[in-house]
GROMACS .gro file of C-alpha atoms in nm:
model
  310
    1MET     CA    1   2.065  10.170   8.575
    2THR     CA    2   2.150  10.097   8.249
    3GLU     CA    3   2.037  10.461   8.063
    4PHE     CA    4   1.932  10.608   7.715
    5PRO     CA    5   1.824  10.902   7.628
    6VAL     CA    6   1.485  11.002   7.512
    7GLN     CA    7   1.345  11.337   7.416
    8VAL     CA    8   1.046  11.520   7.517
    9SER     CA    9   0.835  11.571   7.234
   10ALA     CA   10   0.560  11.675   7.374
   11ARG     CA   11   0.411  11.843   7.729
   12ARG     CA   12   0.041  11.891   7.863
   13ASP     CA   13  -0.134  11.949   8.129
   14GLU     CA   14  -0.327  11.636   8.204
   15ALA     CA   15  -0.534  11.829   8.538
   16GLU     CA   16  -0.459  12.020   8.854
   17GLY     CA   17  -0.107  11.951   8.908
   18VAL     CA   18  -0.013  11.661   8.630
   19PHE     CA   19   0.152  11.708   8.320
   20SER     CA   20   0.245  11.410   8.080
   21LEU     CA   21   0.522  11.394   7.879
   22GLU     CA   22   0.590  11.224   7.548
   23LEU     CA   23   0.922  11.073   7.495
   24ALA     CA   24   1.058  10.992   7.186
   25ALA     CA   25   1.424  10.845   7.089
   26PRO     CA   26   1.645  11.133   6.937
   27ASP     CA   27   1.716  10.982   6.628
   28GLY     CA   28   1.359  10.883   6.540
   29ARG     CA   29   1.432  10.507   6.663
   30LYS     CA   30   1.166  10.293   6.799
   31LEU     CA   31   1.182  10.244   7.181
   32PRO     CA   32   1.201   9.911   7.423
   33SER     CA   33   0.839   9.725   7.388
   34TRP     CA   34   0.654   9.703   7.726
   35THR     CA   35   0.367   9.567   7.855
   36PRO     CA   36   0.067   9.728   8.049
   37GLY     CA   37   0.153   9.763   8.442
   38ALA     CA   38   0.529   9.846   8.350
   39HIS     CA   39   0.766  10.178   8.451
   40ILE     CA   40   1.057  10.336   8.380
   41ASP     CA   41   1.328  10.497   8.589
   42VAL     CA   42   1.392  10.868   8.505
   43ALA     CA   43   1.701  11.068   8.610
   44VAL     CA   44   1.567  11.355   8.825
   45GLY     CA   45   1.905  11.559   8.864
   46ALA     CA   46   2.057  11.618   9.189
   47ALA     CA   47   1.714  11.420   9.333
   48GLY     CA   48   1.883  11.092   9.168
   49LEU     CA   49   1.586  10.870   9.033
   50ARG     CA   50   1.221  10.827   8.992
   51GLN     CA   51   0.944  10.539   8.826
   52TYR     CA   52   0.687  10.660   8.656
   53SER     CA   53   0.421  10.451   8.460
   54LEU     CA   54   0.378  10.432   8.097
   55CYS     CA   55   0.046  10.521   8.031
   56GLY     CA   56   0.021  10.546   7.675
   57ASP     CA   57  -0.022  10.257   7.379
   58PRO     CA   58   0.228   9.960   7.399
   59VAL     CA   59   0.181   9.891   7.051
   60VAL     CA   60   0.305  10.192   6.941
   61THR     CA   61   0.710  10.207   6.944
   62ASP     CA   62   0.807  10.515   6.850
   63ARG     CA   63   0.669  10.737   7.143
   64TRP     CA   64   0.612  10.672   7.572
   65ARG     CA   65   0.355  10.839   7.739
   66ILE     CA   66   0.428  10.941   8.154
   67ALA     CA   67   0.230  11.153   8.365
   68VAL     CA   68   0.381  11.334   8.658
   69LEU     CA   69   0.221  11.450   8.947
   70HIS     CA   70   0.389  11.785   9.069
   71GLU     CA   71   0.482  11.757   9.420
   72PRO     CA   72   0.618  12.092   9.506
   73ALA     CA   73   0.661  11.965   9.860
   74GLY     CA   74   0.797  11.608   9.765
   75ARG     CA   75   1.135  11.470   9.762
   76GLY     CA   76   1.230  11.713   9.465
   77GLY     CA   77   1.176  11.444   9.147
   78SER     CA   78   0.885  11.606   9.039
   79GLN     CA   79   0.984  11.923   9.095
   80HIS     CA   80   1.328  11.878   8.886
   81LEU     CA   81   1.083  11.785   8.607
   82HIS     CA   82   0.840  12.042   8.597
   83ARG     CA   83   1.105  12.300   8.575
   84THR     CA   84   1.347  12.136   8.339
   85ALA     CA   85   1.128  11.839   8.130
   86LEU     CA   86   1.020  12.107   7.812
   87PRO     CA   87   0.938  12.025   7.475
   88GLY     CA   88   1.345  11.976   7.330
   89SER     CA   89   1.473  11.867   7.636
   90VAL     CA   90   1.685  11.510   7.654
   91LEU     CA   91   1.612  11.280   7.962
   92ARG     CA   92   1.807  10.964   8.057
   93VAL     CA   93   1.529  10.686   8.083
   94SER     CA   94   1.592  10.294   8.223
   95PRO     CA   95   1.435  10.025   7.953
   96PRO     CA   96   1.101   9.962   8.088
   97ARG     CA   97   1.039   9.732   8.385
   98ASN     CA   98   0.718   9.545   8.500
   99ASN     CA   99   0.640   9.493   8.872
  100PHE     CA  100   0.284   9.520   8.820
  101GLU     CA  101   0.202   9.237   8.480
  102LEU     CA  102  -0.133   9.197   8.369
  103VAL     CA  103  -0.242   8.818   8.380
  104GLU     CA  104  -0.462   8.728   8.103
  105ARG     CA  105  -0.791   8.654   8.215
  106GLU     CA  106  -1.175   8.679   8.062
  107SER     CA  107  -1.308   8.949   8.326
  108TYR     CA  108  -1.070   9.238   8.540
  109VAL     CA  109  -1.200   9.512   8.761
  110PHE     CA  110  -0.970   9.808   8.773
  111VAL     CA  111  -0.964  10.034   9.028
  112ALA     CA  112  -0.813  10.369   9.026
  113GLY     CA  113  -0.733  10.660   9.258
  114GLY     CA  114  -0.600  10.992   9.175
  115ILE     CA  115  -0.245  10.957   8.998
  116GLY     CA  116  -0.283  10.555   9.009
  117ILE     CA  117  -0.485  10.600   8.684
  118THR     CA  118  -0.157  10.605   8.512
  119PRO     CA  119  -0.061  10.202   8.508
  120ILE     CA  120  -0.448  10.162   8.461
  121MET     CA  121  -0.520  10.342   8.151
  122ALA     CA  122  -0.283  10.083   7.960
  123MET     CA  123  -0.411   9.759   8.133
  124VAL     CA  124  -0.797   9.875   8.008
  125ALA     CA  125  -0.658   9.946   7.702
  126ALA     CA  126  -0.548   9.586   7.650
  127ALA     CA  127  -0.853   9.399   7.864
  128ASP     CA  128  -1.062   9.602   7.581
  129ALA     CA  129  -0.845   9.459   7.292
  130ALA     CA  130  -0.815   9.123   7.407
  131GLY     CA  131  -1.227   9.113   7.401
  132ALA     CA  132  -1.234   9.042   7.766
  133ARG     CA  133  -1.490   9.154   7.987
  134TRP     CA  134  -1.376   9.462   8.224
  135SER     CA  135  -1.510   9.768   8.428
  136LEU     CA  136  -1.314  10.075   8.527
  137TYR     CA  137  -1.373  10.280   8.875
  138TYR     CA  138  -1.205  10.623   8.875
  139GLY     CA  139  -1.214  10.865   9.148
  140GLY     CA  140  -0.994  11.170   9.245
  141ARG     CA  141  -1.081  11.459   9.450
  142SER     CA  142  -1.245  11.615   9.191
  143ARG     CA  143  -1.271  11.590   8.803
  144GLY     CA  144  -1.046  11.829   8.777
  145HIS     CA  145  -0.788  11.676   9.018
  146MET     CA  146  -0.842  11.323   8.782
  147ALA     CA  147  -0.526  11.287   8.512
  148PHE     CA  148  -0.678  11.156   8.164
  149ALA     CA  149  -1.045  11.180   8.247
  150ASP     CA  150  -1.184  11.345   7.944
  151GLU     CA  151  -0.973  11.041   7.762
  152LEU     CA  152  -1.079  10.809   7.935
  153ALA     CA  153  -1.479  10.890   7.894
  154THR     CA  154  -1.423  10.964   7.534
  155THR     CA  155  -1.267  10.636   7.432
  156TYR     CA  156  -1.462  10.442   7.674
  157PRO     CA  157  -1.783  10.557   7.772
  158ALA     CA  158  -1.882  10.279   8.028
  159ALA     CA  159  -1.571  10.345   8.234
  160ARG     CA  160  -1.724  10.460   8.575
  161LEU     CA  161  -1.572  10.831   8.676
  162LEU     CA  162  -1.640  10.917   9.022
  163PRO     CA  163  -1.481  11.200   9.167
  164GLN     CA  164  -1.522  11.252   9.549
  165ASP     CA  165  -1.653  11.590   9.553
  166GLN     CA  166  -1.986  11.438   9.383
  167HIS     CA  167  -1.989  11.108   9.468
  168GLY     CA  168  -1.809  11.051   9.807
  169LEU     CA  169  -1.539  10.774   9.829
  170LEU     CA  170  -1.542  10.479   9.559
  171PRO     CA  171  -1.771  10.238   9.695
  172ILE     CA  172  -1.523   9.956   9.737
  173ALA     CA  173  -1.733   9.671   9.929
  174ASP     CA  174  -2.014   9.722   9.633
  175ILE     CA  175  -1.790   9.767   9.390
  176LEU     CA  176  -1.604   9.373   9.480
  177ALA     CA  177  -1.926   9.236   9.562
  178GLU     CA  178  -2.087   9.280   9.206
  179HIS     CA  179  -1.747   9.200   9.054
  180SER     CA  180  -1.670   8.850   9.237
  181ASP     CA  181  -1.532   8.677   8.921
  182ALA     CA  182  -1.296   8.939   8.792
  183VAL     CA  183  -0.992   8.961   8.896
  184ALA     CA  184  -0.888   9.295   9.067
  185TYR     CA  185  -0.617   9.539   8.975
  186CYS     CA  186  -0.587   9.869   9.172
  187CYS     CA  187  -0.338  10.170   9.204
  188GLY     CA  188  -0.386  10.504   9.389
  189PRO     CA  189  -0.352  10.632   9.802
  190GLU     CA  190  -0.315  10.364  10.051
  191PRO     CA  191  -0.659  10.349  10.231
  192LEU     CA  192  -0.785  10.256   9.858
  193LEU     CA  193  -0.558   9.988   9.839
  194ALA     CA  194  -0.622   9.856  10.191
  195ALA     CA  195  -0.990   9.903  10.106
  196VAL     CA  196  -0.955   9.702   9.818
  197GLU     CA  197  -0.769   9.428   9.958
  198ALA     CA  198  -1.000   9.383  10.233
  199GLU     CA  199  -1.290   9.291  10.026
  200GLY     CA  200  -1.068   9.134   9.764
  201ALA     CA  201  -1.031   8.833  10.018
  202ARG     CA  202  -1.359   8.874  10.136
  203HIS     CA  203  -1.461   8.788   9.851
  204GLY     CA  204  -1.251   8.535   9.712
  205ILE     CA  205  -1.105   8.823   9.428
  206PRO     CA  206  -0.745   8.820   9.328
  207VAL     CA  207  -0.606   9.136   9.411
  208HIS     CA  208  -0.326   9.353   9.202
  209LEU     CA  209  -0.204   9.611   9.384
  210GLU     CA  210   0.095   9.940   9.335
  211ARG     CA  211   0.176  10.104   9.571
  212PHE     CA  212   0.353  10.455   9.561
  213VAL     CA  213   0.488  10.470   9.959
  214PRO     CA  214   0.510  10.142  10.202
  215ARG     CA  215   0.250   9.959  10.291
  216PRO     CA  216   0.204   9.998  10.658
  217MET     CA  217   0.402   9.752  10.876
  218GLU     CA  218   0.540   9.673  11.235
  219PHE     CA  219   0.887   9.546  11.241
  220ALA     CA  220   1.126   9.394  11.569
  221PRO     CA  221   1.406   9.624  11.657
  222ASN     CA  222   1.673   9.642  11.420
  223GLY     CA  223   2.013   9.416  11.469
  224SER     CA  224   2.360   9.388  11.322
  225PHE     CA  225   2.459   9.176  11.016
  226GLU     CA  226   2.726   9.139  10.786
  227VAL     CA  227   2.656   9.116  10.433
  228ARG     CA  228   2.870   8.880  10.163
  229LEU     CA  229   2.934   8.977   9.832
  230ALA     CA  230   2.981   8.635   9.605
  231SER     CA  231   3.140   8.803   9.328
  232SER     CA  232   3.474   8.920   9.577
  233GLY     CA  233   3.402   8.798   9.952
  234ARG     CA  234   3.413   9.091  10.077
  235THR     CA  235   3.256   9.124  10.358
  236PHE     CA  236   3.069   9.438  10.542
  237ARG     CA  237   2.925   9.482  10.880
  238VAL     CA  238   2.549   9.671  10.910
  239GLY     CA  239   2.470   9.798  11.184
  240ALA     CA  240   2.115   9.872  11.322
  241ASN     CA  241   2.091  10.239  11.201
  242GLN     CA  242   2.228  10.132  10.839
  243SER     CA  243   2.061   9.952  10.560
  244ILE     CA  244   2.291   9.762  10.303
  245ALA     CA  245   2.222  10.021  10.083
  246ASP     CA  246   2.379  10.300  10.239
  247VAL     CA  247   2.656  10.059  10.340
  248LEU     CA  248   2.732   9.914  10.009
  249GLU     CA  249   2.723  10.273   9.865
  250ARG     CA  250   2.965  10.397  10.076
  251ALA     CA  251   3.205  10.112  10.034
  252GLY     CA  252   3.196  10.225   9.625
  253ILE     CA  253   3.001   9.899   9.529
  254GLY     CA  254   2.801   9.999   9.248
  255ILE     CA  255   2.439   9.937   9.285
  256VAL     CA  256   2.157  10.145   9.164
  257THR     CA  257   1.888  10.281   9.438
  258SER     CA  258   1.593  10.497   9.355
  259CYS     CA  259   1.277  10.537   9.644
  260ARG     CA  260   1.435  10.410   9.934
  261GLU     CA  261   1.113  10.288  10.051
  262GLY     CA  262   1.102   9.922   9.924
  263THR     CA  263   0.804  10.021   9.672
  264CYS     CA  264   0.979  10.055   9.359
  265GLY     CA  265   1.229   9.749   9.303
  266THR     CA  266   1.532   9.951   9.184
  267CYS     CA  267   1.748   9.755   9.408
  268GLU     CA  268   1.599   9.409   9.446
  269THR     CA  269   1.925   9.143   9.432
  270ALA     CA  270   1.977   8.798   9.466
  271VAL     CA  271   2.015   8.655   9.794
  272LEU     CA  272   2.243   8.333   9.769
  273THR     CA  273   2.256   8.211  10.192
  274GLY     CA  274   2.087   8.412  10.439
  275ASP     CA  275   1.766   8.466  10.632
  276ILE     CA  276   1.606   8.722  10.499
  277ASP     CA  277   1.370   9.003  10.724
  278HIS     CA  278   1.125   9.106  10.422
  279ARG     CA  279   1.064   9.443  10.482
  280ASP     CA  280   0.923   9.565  10.161
  281SER     CA  281   0.621   9.680   9.968
  282LEU     CA  282   0.678   9.496   9.683
  283LEU     CA  283   0.685   9.121   9.639
  284THR     CA  284   0.433   8.913   9.739
  285ALA     CA  285   0.425   8.655  10.037
  286ALA     CA  286   0.544   8.375   9.766
  287GLU     CA  287   0.798   8.560   9.669
  288GLN     CA  288   0.951   8.634  10.029
  289ASP     CA  289   0.917   8.241  10.164
  290ARG     CA  290   1.103   8.157   9.910
  291GLY     CA  291   1.399   8.361  10.017
  292ASP     CA  292   1.611   8.428   9.699
  293THR     CA  293   1.564   8.789   9.650
  294MET     CA  294   1.556   9.148   9.865
  295MET     CA  295   1.531   9.501   9.825
  296LEU     CA  296   1.861   9.608   9.949
  297CYS     CA  297   1.713   9.936  10.081
  298VAL     CA  298   1.477   9.824  10.329
  299SER     CA  299   1.462   9.419  10.423
  300ARG     CA  300   1.756   9.311  10.654
  301ALA     CA  301   1.865   9.001  10.786
  302ARG     CA  302   1.731   8.726  11.007
  303SER     CA  303   2.073   8.526  11.047
  304ASP     CA  304   2.426   8.654  11.104
  305LEU     CA  305   2.503   8.694  10.764
  306LEU     CA  306   2.384   8.744  10.398
  307VAL     CA  307   2.580   8.634  10.080
  308LEU     CA  308   2.435   8.807   9.820
  309ASP     CA  309   2.484   8.804   9.476
  310LEU     CA  310   2.682   9.068   9.394
   0.00000   0.00000   0.00000
């Protein structure tokens, strides 16, 4: 990962268990530009890297904002930031990367659940600024668990904030039936994503999703295969109980991983030769069918050999 330092200029509690960090360059310079849906990798000590969506305004060039869901029983990333990311502290981050691009359309329906509001916020701002028609439906366990709820209600009075303890689950079937002329963007827990995906298909609505955890899938039993690095010709055997990322890391090959679940795209690598067994939750079906890139942390080979552009 190409890293550079940013300084925490402000920290704020945004909801129960959620805090935001405002980040700026230590020397006051402009930060790299970004587009709605983008995220950054953040170094979180011994826990490695974690991805956080940029949820500020892309027009603002001297600071970024991210929101962190504090999960004490998680893998350690949010715990590290909760403890160490204080005003004045310095974080190491990557330039923004976007696997959840906002396509230009006349009409959008945005659906968010819980911390999934973070990438959606910038999309709503961009759609509103472009004069597009849009609707936002945002659900959470309760109003107190919904980050940025007051900010959204003040800035966008038409946004529908529907906490579950008052309104029940988001009525996805009704929402997409009402917005059959729109393109849908959704981020949140898997049951919400699955519902939006299913109803989108039912109504012929294009659906764009961002997942925090892998899509539930079933795979054939693992087999062993070889990977070859195009730059050096070195070949490695990947066993049934190993990932490509594991094997290459143990061999001292400089690859970068983060989620280890096929959701973030950090380890995406070009494939020059071979048949890929895609097991990620990020690439579209069309991208997987092209067979020219793969996630080294989870995807495997159907052929005996993969040649990687490494």
